[in-house]
PDB file of C-alpha atoms in Angstrom:
ATOM      1  CA  MET C   1      75.052  86.766 110.050  1.00 55.00           C
ATOM      2  CA  ASP C   2      78.026  87.620 112.361  1.00 58.00           C
ATOM      3  CA  VAL C   3      80.179  87.300 109.371  1.00 60.00           C
ATOM      4  CA  TYR C   4      77.866  89.537 107.362  1.00 61.00           C
ATOM      5  CA  VAL C   5      78.023  92.191 110.170  1.00 65.00           C
ATOM      6  CA  ALA C   6      81.505  91.878 110.431  1.00 64.00           C
ATOM      7  CA  GLY C   7      82.565  92.383 106.697  1.00 62.00           C
ATOM      8  CA  ALA C   8      80.127  95.557 106.506  1.00 65.00           C
ATOM      9  CA  VAL C   9      81.817  97.300 109.369  1.00 66.00           C
ATOM     10  CA  ALA C  10      85.126  96.647 108.013  1.00 68.00           C
ATOM     11  CA  ALA C  11      84.245  97.828 104.375  1.00 70.00           C
ATOM     12  CA  PHE C  12      82.946 100.862 106.003  1.00 72.00           C
ATOM     13  CA  THR C  13      86.250 101.599 108.068  1.00 70.00           C
ATOM     14  CA  VAL C  14      88.357 101.224 105.205  1.00 74.00           C
ATOM     15  CA  ASP C  15      86.061 103.487 102.630  1.00 75.00           C
ATOM     16  CA  VAL C  16      86.159 106.252 104.948  1.00 77.00           C
ATOM     17  CA  ILE C  17      89.920 106.162 105.661  1.00 80.00           C
ATOM     18  CA  VAL C  18      91.712 105.328 102.385  1.00 80.00           C
ATOM     19  CA  TYR C  19      88.914 106.468  99.883  1.00 83.00           C
ATOM     20  CA  PRO C  20      91.054 109.654  99.041  1.00 84.00           C
ATOM     21  CA  LEU C  21      94.049 107.523  97.879  1.00 81.00           C
ATOM     22  CA  ASP C  22      91.596 105.623  95.462  1.00 83.00           C
ATOM     23  CA  THR C  23      90.422 108.976  93.810  1.00 83.00           C
ATOM     24  CA  LEU C  24      94.293 110.241  93.379  1.00 82.00           C
ATOM     25  CA  LYS C  25      94.744 106.716  91.526  1.00 82.00           C
ATOM     26  CA  THR C  26      91.849 106.725  89.433  1.00 82.00           C
ATOM     27  CA  ARG C  27      92.573 110.394  88.435  1.00 79.00           C
ATOM     28  CA  TYR C  28      96.280 109.509  87.772  1.00 79.00           C
ATOM     29  CA  GLN C  29      95.329 106.543  85.433  1.00 79.00           C
ATOM     30  CA  SER C  30      92.891 108.538  83.498  1.00 75.00           C
ATOM     31  CA  GLN C  31      94.583 110.290  80.374  1.00 60.00           C
ATOM     32  CA  ASP C  32      91.387 112.363  80.040  1.00 55.00           C
ATOM     33  CA  TYR C  33      91.921 113.811  83.628  1.00 57.00           C
ATOM     34  CA  ILE C  34      95.621 114.638  82.831  1.00 54.00           C
ATOM     35  CA  LYS C  35      94.745 116.572  79.695  1.00 57.00           C
ATOM     36  CA  MET C  36      91.828 118.466  81.142  1.00 55.00           C
ATOM     37  CA  TYR C  37      94.214 119.707  84.057  1.00 54.00           C
ATOM     38  CA  SER C  38      97.430 120.123  82.709  1.00 52.00           C
ATOM     39  CA  SER C  39      97.003 121.738  79.383  1.00 51.00           C
ATOM     40  CA  GLY C  40      97.843 125.567  80.497  1.00 52.00           C
ATOM     41  CA  SER C  41      95.670 125.167  83.337  1.00 52.00           C
ATOM     42  CA  ARG C  42      96.742 125.845  86.833  1.00 53.00           C
ATOM     43  CA  HIS C  43      94.866 123.078  88.089  1.00 51.00           C
ATOM     44  CA  LYS C  44      96.713 119.677  88.610  1.00 53.00           C
ATOM     45  CA  PRO C  45      95.746 115.983  87.937  1.00 48.00           C
ATOM     46  CA  LEU C  46      96.613 115.199  91.418  1.00 49.00           C
ATOM     47  CA  ALA C  47      94.878 118.235  92.942  1.00 53.00           C
ATOM     48  CA  ILE C  48      93.464 117.716  96.504  1.00 55.00           C
ATOM     49  CA  GLY C  49      90.150 118.941  95.927  1.00 61.00           C
ATOM     50  CA  GLY C  50      87.246 116.724  95.717  1.00 75.00           C
ATOM     51  CA  LEU C  51      88.804 113.387  97.181  1.00 81.00           C
ATOM     52  CA  TYR C  52      85.752 112.194  98.713  1.00 83.00           C
ATOM     53  CA  GLN C  53      83.609 112.684  95.502  1.00 83.00           C
ATOM     54  CA  GLY C  54      81.497 109.574  94.839  1.00 83.00           C
ATOM     55  CA  LEU C  55      82.186 108.279  98.338  1.00 83.00           C
ATOM     56  CA  GLY C  56      78.179 108.093  98.636  1.00 83.00           C
ATOM     57  CA  ILE C  57      77.690 105.344  96.175  1.00 86.00           C
ATOM     58  CA  VAL C  58      80.605 103.448  97.148  1.00 82.00           C
ATOM     59  CA  VAL C  59      79.318 103.154 101.118  1.00 80.00           C
ATOM     60  CA  LEU C  60      75.635 102.287  99.608  1.00 84.00           C
ATOM     61  CA  ALA C  61      77.299  99.583  97.202  1.00 86.00           C
ATOM     62  CA  THR C  62      80.302  98.283  99.248  1.00 78.00           C
ATOM     63  CA  LEU C  63      78.498  97.429 102.566  1.00 77.00           C
ATOM     64  CA  PRO C  64      75.978  94.503 101.191  1.00 84.00           C
ATOM     65  CA  ALA C  65      78.864  93.454  98.554  1.00 86.00           C
ATOM     66  CA  ALA C  66      81.617  93.166 101.641  1.00 81.00           C
ATOM     67  CA  GLY C  67      78.558  91.105 103.328  1.00 80.00           C
ATOM     68  CA  LEU C  68      78.015  88.834 100.421  1.00 86.00           C
ATOM     69  CA  PHE C  69      81.869  88.674  99.681  1.00 88.00           C
ATOM     70  CA  PHE C  70      82.812  87.100 103.170  1.00 84.00           C
ATOM     71  CA  SER C  71      79.408  85.290 103.907  1.00 87.00           C
ATOM     72  CA  THR C  72      80.104  83.484 100.523  1.00 91.00           C
ATOM     73  CA  TYR C  73      84.001  83.183 101.455  1.00 90.00           C
ATOM     74  CA  GLU C  74      83.729  81.513 104.786  1.00 88.00           C
ATOM     75  CA  LYS C  75      81.121  79.038 103.670  1.00 91.00           C
ATOM     76  CA  ALA C  76      83.108  78.192 100.185  1.00 93.00           C
ATOM     77  CA  LYS C  77      85.912  77.483 102.391  1.00 91.00           C
ATOM     78  CA  HIS C  78      84.834  75.203 104.650  1.00 91.00           C
ATOM     79  CA  ALA C  79      82.432  73.454 101.758  1.00 93.00           C
ATOM     80  CA  PHE C  80      85.818  73.120  99.597  1.00 92.00           C
ATOM     81  CA  ALA C  81      88.101  72.298 102.415  1.00 90.00           C
ATOM     82  CA  ARG C  82      85.676  69.549 103.392  1.00 90.00           C
ATOM     83  CA  ARG C  83      85.093  68.235  99.683  1.00 89.00           C
ATOM     84  CA  LEU C  84      87.946  68.579  97.522  1.00 84.00           C
ATOM     85  CA  PRO C  85      91.339  66.985  97.798  1.00 86.00           C
ATOM     86  CA  LEU C  86      93.142  70.499  97.370  1.00 84.00           C
ATOM     87  CA  PRO C  87      95.988  72.013  99.142  1.00 89.00           C
ATOM     88  CA  GLU C  88      95.237  74.770 101.341  1.00 87.00           C
ATOM     89  CA  ALA C  89      96.047  77.342  99.477  1.00 86.00           C
ATOM     90  CA  LEU C  90      93.871  76.482  96.451  1.00 90.00           C
ATOM     91  CA  VAL C  91      91.129  76.120  98.487  1.00 90.00           C
ATOM     92  CA  HIS C  92      91.472  79.545  99.830  1.00 89.00           C
ATOM     93  CA  ALA C  93      92.256  81.048  96.190  1.00 89.00           C
ATOM     94  CA  CYS C  94      89.123  78.896  95.011  1.00 91.00           C
ATOM     95  CA  ALA C  95      86.999  80.229  97.759  1.00 91.00           C
ATOM     96  CA  SER C  96      87.786  83.734  97.353  1.00 89.00           C
ATOM     97  CA  GLY C  97      87.312  83.597  93.440  1.00 89.00           C
ATOM     98  CA  LEU C  98      83.739  82.480  93.914  1.00 91.00           C
ATOM     99  CA  ALA C  99      82.923  85.225  96.597  1.00 91.00           C
ATOM    100  CA  GLU C 100      84.605  87.889  94.050  1.00 90.00           C
ATOM    101  CA  MET C 101      82.465  86.861  91.776  1.00 89.00           C
ATOM    102  CA  ALA C 102      79.236  86.961  93.458  1.00 88.00           C
ATOM    103  CA  SER C 103      80.266  90.825  95.046  1.00 90.00           C
ATOM    104  CA  CYS C 104      81.104  92.034  91.522  1.00 89.00           C
ATOM    105  CA  LEU C 105      77.598  91.737  90.622  1.00 87.00           C
ATOM    106  CA  VAL C 106      76.687  94.384  93.442  1.00 88.00           C
ATOM    107  CA  LEU C 107      80.232  96.375  92.826  1.00 88.00           C
ATOM    108  CA  ALA C 108      80.309  96.780  88.828  1.00 88.00           C
ATOM    109  CA  PRO C 109      77.693  99.155  88.901  1.00 88.00           C
ATOM    110  CA  ALA C 110      78.882 101.354  91.984  1.00 88.00           C
ATOM    111  CA  GLU C 111      82.316 101.476  90.560  1.00 87.00           C
ATOM    112  CA  VAL C 112      81.230 102.982  87.326  1.00 87.00           C
ATOM    113  CA  VAL C 113      79.377 105.436  89.108  1.00 88.00           C
ATOM    114  CA  LYS C 114      82.284 106.204  91.462  1.00 88.00           C
ATOM    115  CA  GLN C 115      84.950 106.699  89.231  1.00 84.00           C
ATOM    116  CA  ASN C 116      83.025 108.930  86.940  1.00 84.00           C
ATOM    117  CA  ALA C 117      82.101 111.223  90.056  1.00 85.00           C
ATOM    118  CA  GLN C 118      85.872 111.232  90.792  1.00 81.00           C
ATOM    119  CA  MET C 119      86.469 112.621  87.586  1.00 77.00           C
ATOM    120  CA  LEU C 120      84.034 115.402  88.060  1.00 77.00           C
ATOM    121  CA  ARG C 121      85.846 118.945  88.359  1.00 65.00           C
ATOM    122  CA  ARG C 122      85.381 120.517  91.512  1.00 55.00           C
ATOM    123  CA  GLY C 123      81.802 122.939  91.320  1.00 53.00           C
ATOM    124  CA  GLN C 124      81.077 120.961  87.750  1.00 51.00           C
ATOM    125  CA  ALA C 125      77.197 121.078  87.771  1.00 42.00           C
ATOM    126  CA  ALA C 126      75.342 118.138  86.458  1.00 43.00           C
ATOM    127  CA  THR C 127      74.707 117.734  82.619  1.00 45.00           C
ATOM    128  CA  THR C 128      70.912 118.274  83.820  1.00 43.00           C
ATOM    129  CA  GLY C 129      71.479 121.875  84.866  1.00 46.00           C
ATOM    130  CA  ALA C 130      71.267 120.802  88.465  1.00 45.00           C
ATOM    131  CA  ALA C 131      72.840 123.140  91.369  1.00 45.00           C
ATOM    132  CA  THR C 132      76.617 122.666  91.622  1.00 47.00           C
ATOM    133  CA  TYR C 133      75.991 121.403  95.491  1.00 49.00           C
ATOM    134  CA  GLU C 134      74.468 117.956  94.182  1.00 61.00           C
ATOM    135  CA  SER C 135      75.648 115.073  95.183  1.00 73.00           C
ATOM    136  CA  SER C 136      78.663 113.968  93.091  1.00 81.00           C
ATOM    137  CA  SER C 137      77.416 110.428  92.937  1.00 82.00           C
ATOM    138  CA  LEU C 138      74.211 111.968  91.967  1.00 84.00           C
ATOM    139  CA  GLN C 139      75.931 113.723  89.476  1.00 84.00           C
ATOM    140  CA  ALA C 140      77.560 110.905  88.038  1.00 83.00           C
ATOM    141  CA  PHE C 141      74.722 108.662  87.680  1.00 84.00           C
ATOM    142  CA  ARG C 142      72.890 111.262  86.005  1.00 83.00           C
ATOM    143  CA  ARG C 143      75.503 111.351  83.000  1.00 80.00           C
ATOM    144  CA  LEU C 144      75.287 107.806  82.675  1.00 81.00           C
ATOM    145  CA  ALA C 145      71.520 107.712  82.742  1.00 77.00           C
ATOM    146  CA  GLY C 146      69.073 107.457  79.802  1.00 75.00           C
ATOM    147  CA  PRO C 147      69.007 104.832  77.157  1.00 76.00           C
ATOM    148  CA  GLY C 148      71.611 102.226  77.522  1.00 75.00           C
ATOM    149  CA  ALA C 149      71.911 102.771  81.174  1.00 77.00           C
ATOM    150  CA  ALA C 150      72.181  99.194  82.070  1.00 77.00           C
ATOM    151  CA  GLY C 151      74.927  98.654  79.627  1.00 79.00           C
ATOM    152  CA  ARG C 152      76.857 101.567  80.588  1.00 81.00           C
ATOM    153  CA  LEU C 153      76.341 101.008  84.266  1.00 83.00           C
ATOM    154  CA  PHE C 154      78.225  97.347  83.699  1.00 82.00           C
ATOM    155  CA  THR C 155      80.740  98.833  81.502  1.00 80.00           C
ATOM    156  CA  GLY C 156      84.300  97.139  82.456  1.00 77.00           C
ATOM    157  CA  TYR C 157      82.467  94.312  84.531  1.00 82.00           C
ATOM    158  CA  THR C 158      84.723  91.772  82.682  1.00 83.00           C
ATOM    159  CA  ALA C 159      87.862  93.725  83.457  1.00 81.00           C
ATOM    160  CA  LEU C 160      86.640  94.437  87.152  1.00 85.00           C
ATOM    161  CA  VAL C 161      86.417  90.470  87.424  1.00 85.00           C
ATOM    162  CA  ALA C 162      89.787  89.955  85.415  1.00 84.00           C
ATOM    163  CA  ARG C 163      91.492  92.566  88.039  1.00 84.00           C
ATOM    164  CA  ASN C 164      89.481  91.091  91.427  1.00 86.00           C
ATOM    165  CA  LEU C 165      90.027  87.346  90.653  1.00 88.00           C
ATOM    166  CA  PRO C 166      93.573  87.290  90.409  1.00 89.00           C
ATOM    167  CA  PHE C 167      94.075  89.814  93.211  1.00 90.00           C
ATOM    168  CA  THR C 168      91.956  88.001  95.599  1.00 87.00           C
ATOM    169  CA  GLY C 169      93.256  84.590  94.287  1.00 86.00           C
ATOM    170  CA  LEU C 170      96.982  86.214  95.384  1.00 90.00           C
ATOM    171  CA  GLN C 171      96.209  87.615  98.483  1.00 90.00           C
ATOM    172  CA  PHE C 172      93.932  85.497 100.496  1.00 88.00           C
ATOM    173  CA  PRO C 173      96.186  82.497 100.084  1.00 90.00           C
ATOM    174  CA  VAL C 174      99.069  84.491 101.302  1.00 93.00           C
ATOM    175  CA  PHE C 175      96.928  86.451 103.836  1.00 94.00           C
ATOM    176  CA  GLU C 176      95.713  83.133 105.704  1.00 91.00           C
ATOM    177  CA  HIS C 177      99.166  81.826 105.582  1.00 93.00           C
ATOM    178  CA  LEU C 178     100.951  84.528 106.854  1.00 95.00           C
ATOM    179  CA  ARG C 179      98.280  85.191 109.676  1.00 95.00           C
ATOM    180  CA  SER C 180      98.508  81.109 110.836  1.00 93.00           C
ATOM    181  CA  ARG C 181     102.091  81.457 111.125  1.00 93.00           C
ATOM    182  CA  LEU C 182     102.066  84.631 113.096  1.00 93.00           C
ATOM    183  CA  TRP C 183      99.312  83.179 115.338  1.00 92.00           C
ATOM    184  CA  GLU C 184     101.875  79.922 116.016  1.00 90.00           C
ATOM    185  CA  LEU C 185     104.529  82.433 116.975  1.00 89.00           C
ATOM    186  CA  THR C 186     102.245  84.763 119.124  1.00 88.00           C
ATOM    187  CA  ARG C 187     100.661  81.275 120.841  1.00 84.00           C
ATOM    188  CA  ARG C 188     103.649  79.549 121.514  1.00 83.00           C
ATOM    189  CA  GLY C 189     104.231  78.923 125.057  1.00 70.00           C
ATOM    190  CA  ARG C 190     101.120  80.496 125.968  1.00 72.00           C
ATOM    191  CA  ARG C 191      98.882  78.519 128.472  1.00 69.00           C
ATOM    192  CA  ASP C 192      95.031  78.692 127.203  1.00 71.00           C
ATOM    193  CA  GLN C 193      94.873  82.531 127.274  1.00 77.00           C
ATOM    194  CA  PRO C 194      91.968  83.788 124.780  1.00 78.00           C
ATOM    195  CA  ASP C 195      93.133  86.063 121.699  1.00 81.00           C
ATOM    196  CA  GLY C 196      92.785  89.447 122.505  1.00 87.00           C
ATOM    197  CA  LEU C 197      90.681  91.995 120.368  1.00 89.00           C
ATOM    198  CA  VAL C 198      93.904  94.262 119.544  1.00 91.00           C
ATOM    199  CA  GLU C 199      95.995  90.952 119.195  1.00 92.00           C
ATOM    200  CA  THR C 200      93.545  89.752 116.813  1.00 92.00           C
ATOM    201  CA  GLY C 201      93.231  93.021 114.743  1.00 92.00           C
ATOM    202  CA  LEU C 202      97.055  93.621 114.368  1.00 94.00           C
ATOM    203  CA  ILE C 203      97.806  90.205 113.389  1.00 95.00           C
ATOM    204  CA  ALA C 204      95.439  90.020 110.496  1.00 94.00           C
ATOM    205  CA  GLY C 205      95.744  93.417 109.607  1.00 94.00           C
ATOM    206  CA  GLY C 206      99.787  93.280 109.491  1.00 95.00           C
ATOM    207  CA  SER C 207      99.121  89.713 107.257  1.00 96.00           C
ATOM    208  CA  ALA C 208      96.467  91.489 105.076  1.00 94.00           C
ATOM    209  CA  GLY C 209      98.730  94.792 104.429  1.00 95.00           C
ATOM    210  CA  ALA C 210     101.674  92.660 103.058  1.00 95.00           C
ATOM    211  CA  ALA C 211      99.637  90.366 101.132  1.00 95.00           C
ATOM    212  CA  GLY C 212      97.454  93.106  99.541  1.00 94.00           C
ATOM    213  CA  ALA C 213     100.266  95.304  98.538  1.00 95.00           C
ATOM    214  CA  VAL C 214     102.226  92.425  96.428  1.00 94.00           C
ATOM    215  CA  ALA C 215      98.756  91.632  95.057  1.00 94.00           C
ATOM    216  CA  ALA C 216      97.832  94.989  94.132  1.00 94.00           C
ATOM    217  CA  PHE C 217     101.071  95.800  92.285  1.00 94.00           C
ATOM    218  CA  LEU C 218     100.737  92.498  90.276  1.00 94.00           C
ATOM    219  CA  THR C 219      97.165  93.221  89.134  1.00 92.00           C
ATOM    220  CA  THR C 220      97.778  96.948  88.399  1.00 92.00           C
ATOM    221  CA  PRO C 221      97.707  96.336  84.261  1.00 92.00           C
ATOM    222  CA  SER C 222      94.149  95.077  84.559  1.00 90.00           C
ATOM    223  CA  ASP C 223      93.233  97.644  87.055  1.00 89.00           C
ATOM    224  CA  VAL C 224      94.323 100.461  84.673  1.00 90.00           C
ATOM    225  CA  VAL C 225      92.398  98.803  82.001  1.00 89.00           C
ATOM    226  CA  LYS C 226      89.285  98.681  84.072  1.00 86.00           C
ATOM    227  CA  THR C 227      89.515 102.615  85.111  1.00 85.00           C
ATOM    228  CA  ARG C 228      89.895 103.781  81.494  1.00 85.00           C
ATOM    229  CA  MET C 229      86.651 101.550  80.460  1.00 83.00           C
ATOM    230  CA  MET C 230      84.598 102.674  83.233  1.00 81.00           C
ATOM    231  CA  VAL C 231      85.579 106.652  83.117  1.00 79.00           C
ATOM    232  CA  THR C 232      84.734 106.821  79.538  1.00 76.00           C
ATOM    233  CA  ALA C 233      81.180 105.281  80.188  1.00 69.00           C
ATOM    234  CA  GLY C 234      79.949 108.581  81.012  1.00 61.00           C
ATOM    235  CA  SER C 235      82.233 110.748  78.787  1.00 58.00           C
ATOM    236  CA  ASP C 236      80.902 113.486  76.665  1.00 51.00           C
ATOM    237  CA  ARG C 237      76.992 112.378  77.537  1.00 52.00           C
ATOM    238  CA  GLY C 238      75.138 116.148  77.571  1.00 47.00           C
ATOM    239  CA  SER C 239      77.866 118.158  76.729  1.00 47.00           C
ATOM    240  CA  GLY C 240      77.089 118.329  72.852  1.00 47.00           C
ATOM    241  CA  SER C 241      79.345 116.029  71.391  1.00 46.00           C
ATOM    242  CA  ALA C 242      78.880 112.285  70.234  1.00 47.00           C
ATOM    243  CA  PRO C 243      79.493 109.598  72.952  1.00 50.00           C
ATOM    244  CA  ARG C 244      82.464 107.557  72.627  1.00 52.00           C
ATOM    245  CA  SER C 245      81.983 104.251  71.142  1.00 54.00           C
ATOM    246  CA  LYS C 246      82.218 101.361  73.804  1.00 63.00           C
ATOM    247  CA  GLN C 247      85.319  99.603  73.523  1.00 71.00           C
ATOM    248  CA  GLY C 248      86.497  96.240  75.089  1.00 78.00           C
ATOM    249  CA  SER C 249      89.329  95.435  77.266  1.00 82.00           C
ATOM    250  CA  TRP C 250      91.688  94.138  74.329  1.00 85.00           C
ATOM    251  CA  ALA C 251      90.939  97.511  72.417  1.00 88.00           C
ATOM    252  CA  VAL C 252      91.863  99.780  75.657  1.00 87.00           C
ATOM    253  CA  ALA C 253      94.729  97.646  76.098  1.00 90.00           C
ATOM    254  CA  LYS C 254      96.265  97.963  72.748  1.00 91.00           C
ATOM    255  CA  GLN C 255      95.398 101.753  73.643  1.00 89.00           C
ATOM    256  CA  ILE C 256      97.534 102.156  76.445  1.00 88.00           C
ATOM    257  CA  TYR C 257     100.336 100.378  75.298  1.00 91.00           C
ATOM    258  CA  CYS C 258     100.444 102.848  71.983  1.00 91.00           C
ATOM    259  CA  GLU C 259     100.162 105.650  74.071  1.00 85.00           C
ATOM    260  CA  ARG C 260     102.922 105.195  76.885  1.00 85.00           C
ATOM    261  CA  GLY C 261     104.292 101.691  76.474  1.00 90.00           C
ATOM    262  CA  ILE C 262     104.509  98.864  79.259  1.00 90.00           C
ATOM    263  CA  LYS C 263     104.808 101.772  81.281  1.00 89.00           C
ATOM    264  CA  GLY C 264     101.187 102.593  81.043  1.00 88.00           C
ATOM    265  CA  PHE C 265      99.991  99.421  82.393  1.00 91.00           C
ATOM    266  CA  LEU C 266     102.031 100.318  85.633  1.00 91.00           C
ATOM    267  CA  ARG C 267     100.428 103.895  86.027  1.00 87.00           C
ATOM    268  CA  GLY C 268      99.339 104.371  89.456  1.00 84.00           C
ATOM    269  CA  ALA C 269     100.901 101.313  90.687  1.00 89.00           C
ATOM    270  CA  SER C 270     102.312 103.003  93.854  1.00 88.00           C
ATOM    271  CA  PHE C 271      98.934 104.682  94.697  1.00 84.00           C
ATOM    272  CA  ARG C 272      97.036 101.375  94.369  1.00 88.00           C
ATOM    273  CA  SER C 273      99.736  99.467  96.239  1.00 92.00           C
ATOM    274  CA  GLY C 274      99.714 101.948  99.146  1.00 89.00           C
ATOM    275  CA  TRP C 275      95.996 102.282  99.607  1.00 84.00           C
ATOM    276  CA  THR C 276      95.415  98.685  99.362  1.00 90.00           C
ATOM    277  CA  ALA C 277      98.230  97.535 101.974  1.00 93.00           C
ATOM    278  CA  ILE C 278      96.405 100.189 104.348  1.00 89.00           C
ATOM    279  CA  GLY C 279      92.990  99.295 102.968  1.00 86.00           C
ATOM    280  CA  SER C 280      93.319  95.673 103.343  1.00 90.00           C
ATOM    281  CA  SER C 281      95.178  96.161 106.973  1.00 92.00           C
ATOM    282  CA  LEU C 282      92.169  98.214 108.137  1.00 86.00           C
ATOM    283  CA  TYR C 283      89.727  96.052 106.402  1.00 83.00           C
ATOM    284  CA  LEU C 284      90.826  92.543 107.442  1.00 88.00           C
ATOM    285  CA  GLY C 285      91.918  93.533 110.553  1.00 89.00           C
ATOM    286  CA  SER C 286      88.667  95.078 111.245  1.00 85.00           C
ATOM    287  CA  TYR C 287      86.910  91.821 109.927  1.00 83.00           C
ATOM    288  CA  ASP C 288      88.774  89.766 112.276  1.00 88.00           C
ATOM    289  CA  THR C 289      88.176  91.772 115.144  1.00 88.00           C
ATOM    290  CA  ALA C 290      84.302  92.459 114.828  1.00 83.00           C
ATOM    291  CA  LYS C 291      83.928  88.712 114.133  1.00 84.00           C
ATOM    292  CA  LEU C 292      85.798  87.724 117.293  1.00 87.00           C
ATOM    293  CA  TRP C 293      83.706  90.338 119.358  1.00 86.00           C
ATOM    294  CA  LEU C 294      80.659  89.205 117.966  1.00 82.00           C
ATOM    295  CA  ARG C 295      81.503  85.533 118.618  1.00 84.00           C
ATOM    296  CA  ARG C 296      82.131  86.971 122.321  1.00 82.00           C
ATOM    297  CA  ARG C 297      78.924  88.703 122.462  1.00 79.00           C
ATOM    298  CA  LYS C 298      76.839  86.181 121.620  1.00 71.00           C
ATOM    299  CA  PRO C 299      77.000  83.987 124.522  1.00 64.00           C
ATOM    300  CA  GLU C 300      76.232  87.026 126.724  1.00 59.00           C
ATOM    301  CA  LEU C 301      72.945  87.747 124.881  1.00 51.00           C
ATOM    302  CA  ASP C 302      72.149  84.132 124.820  1.00 54.00           C
ATOM    303  CA  ASP C 303      72.251  84.299 128.689  1.00 51.00           C
ATOM    304  CA  SER C 304      70.793  87.509 128.931  1.00 52.00           C
ATOM    305  CA  ALA C 305      67.561  86.422 126.704  1.00 48.00           C
ATOM    306  CA  GLY C 306      67.001  83.468 129.088  1.00 48.00           C
ATOM    307  CA  LEU C 307      66.964  85.305 132.246  1.00 45.00           C
TER     308      LEU C 307
END
């Protein structure tokens, strides 16, 4: 339970702080947004308006998804270490991959709604004619609703998994290795002193930030494909034109290559690496800190309950 709560706290912290960078990344990767805002328009693709569009659905989905990820990861890590004769790095990679598969079942629909919400023009009304002050997440959901909504909500699930599995498979072994080495250096020559909360957060955060930045840059191509697939899930619905035909990952990848070549697959890499470095640092730093704090609080609560 402590792991679940710590993961949820960490997820909420990151969502609120780094969400604007994720919005900029999504818009920069979307060819539709660039065409919409750059052709004879005073608005720009990277305009700062509406940077928190879609945050509501992310908070609702990320909290259970993060709790599910960390509870699965911690259990799988210990189970694999006991039963499989694998190097430590592979144990961490396998455990994080299994945890990611579980969390993506919750995250995929939320990602589709979120990225369509991020693409809404500021003040744009929902396709149902609702007032313009309606939640951007609800507007995006309305665009995706209707016959075949389940299929649209899971558009890009395979691309999401294809992005997240290599990402976590790269990030967590590096993170665990860096964190353990930093703790070795920190605890060297220290006499039985308990680890501090701030110290725990800094070590975990620094290790996670470095590992996340590298993993994010290397997995940007799959992120570009995923973004394109998810953004087009709600395109043209309710606008009077025919919806676009659903394309698979390979078709979208070929389209990106035809448009921009190899460079197209690295579009938004700097945004992705930057917000992932910040996000991972806050995410895993908050997670380790919250987990340590909850672990220390548990004996105190048990003692007070026994009085």
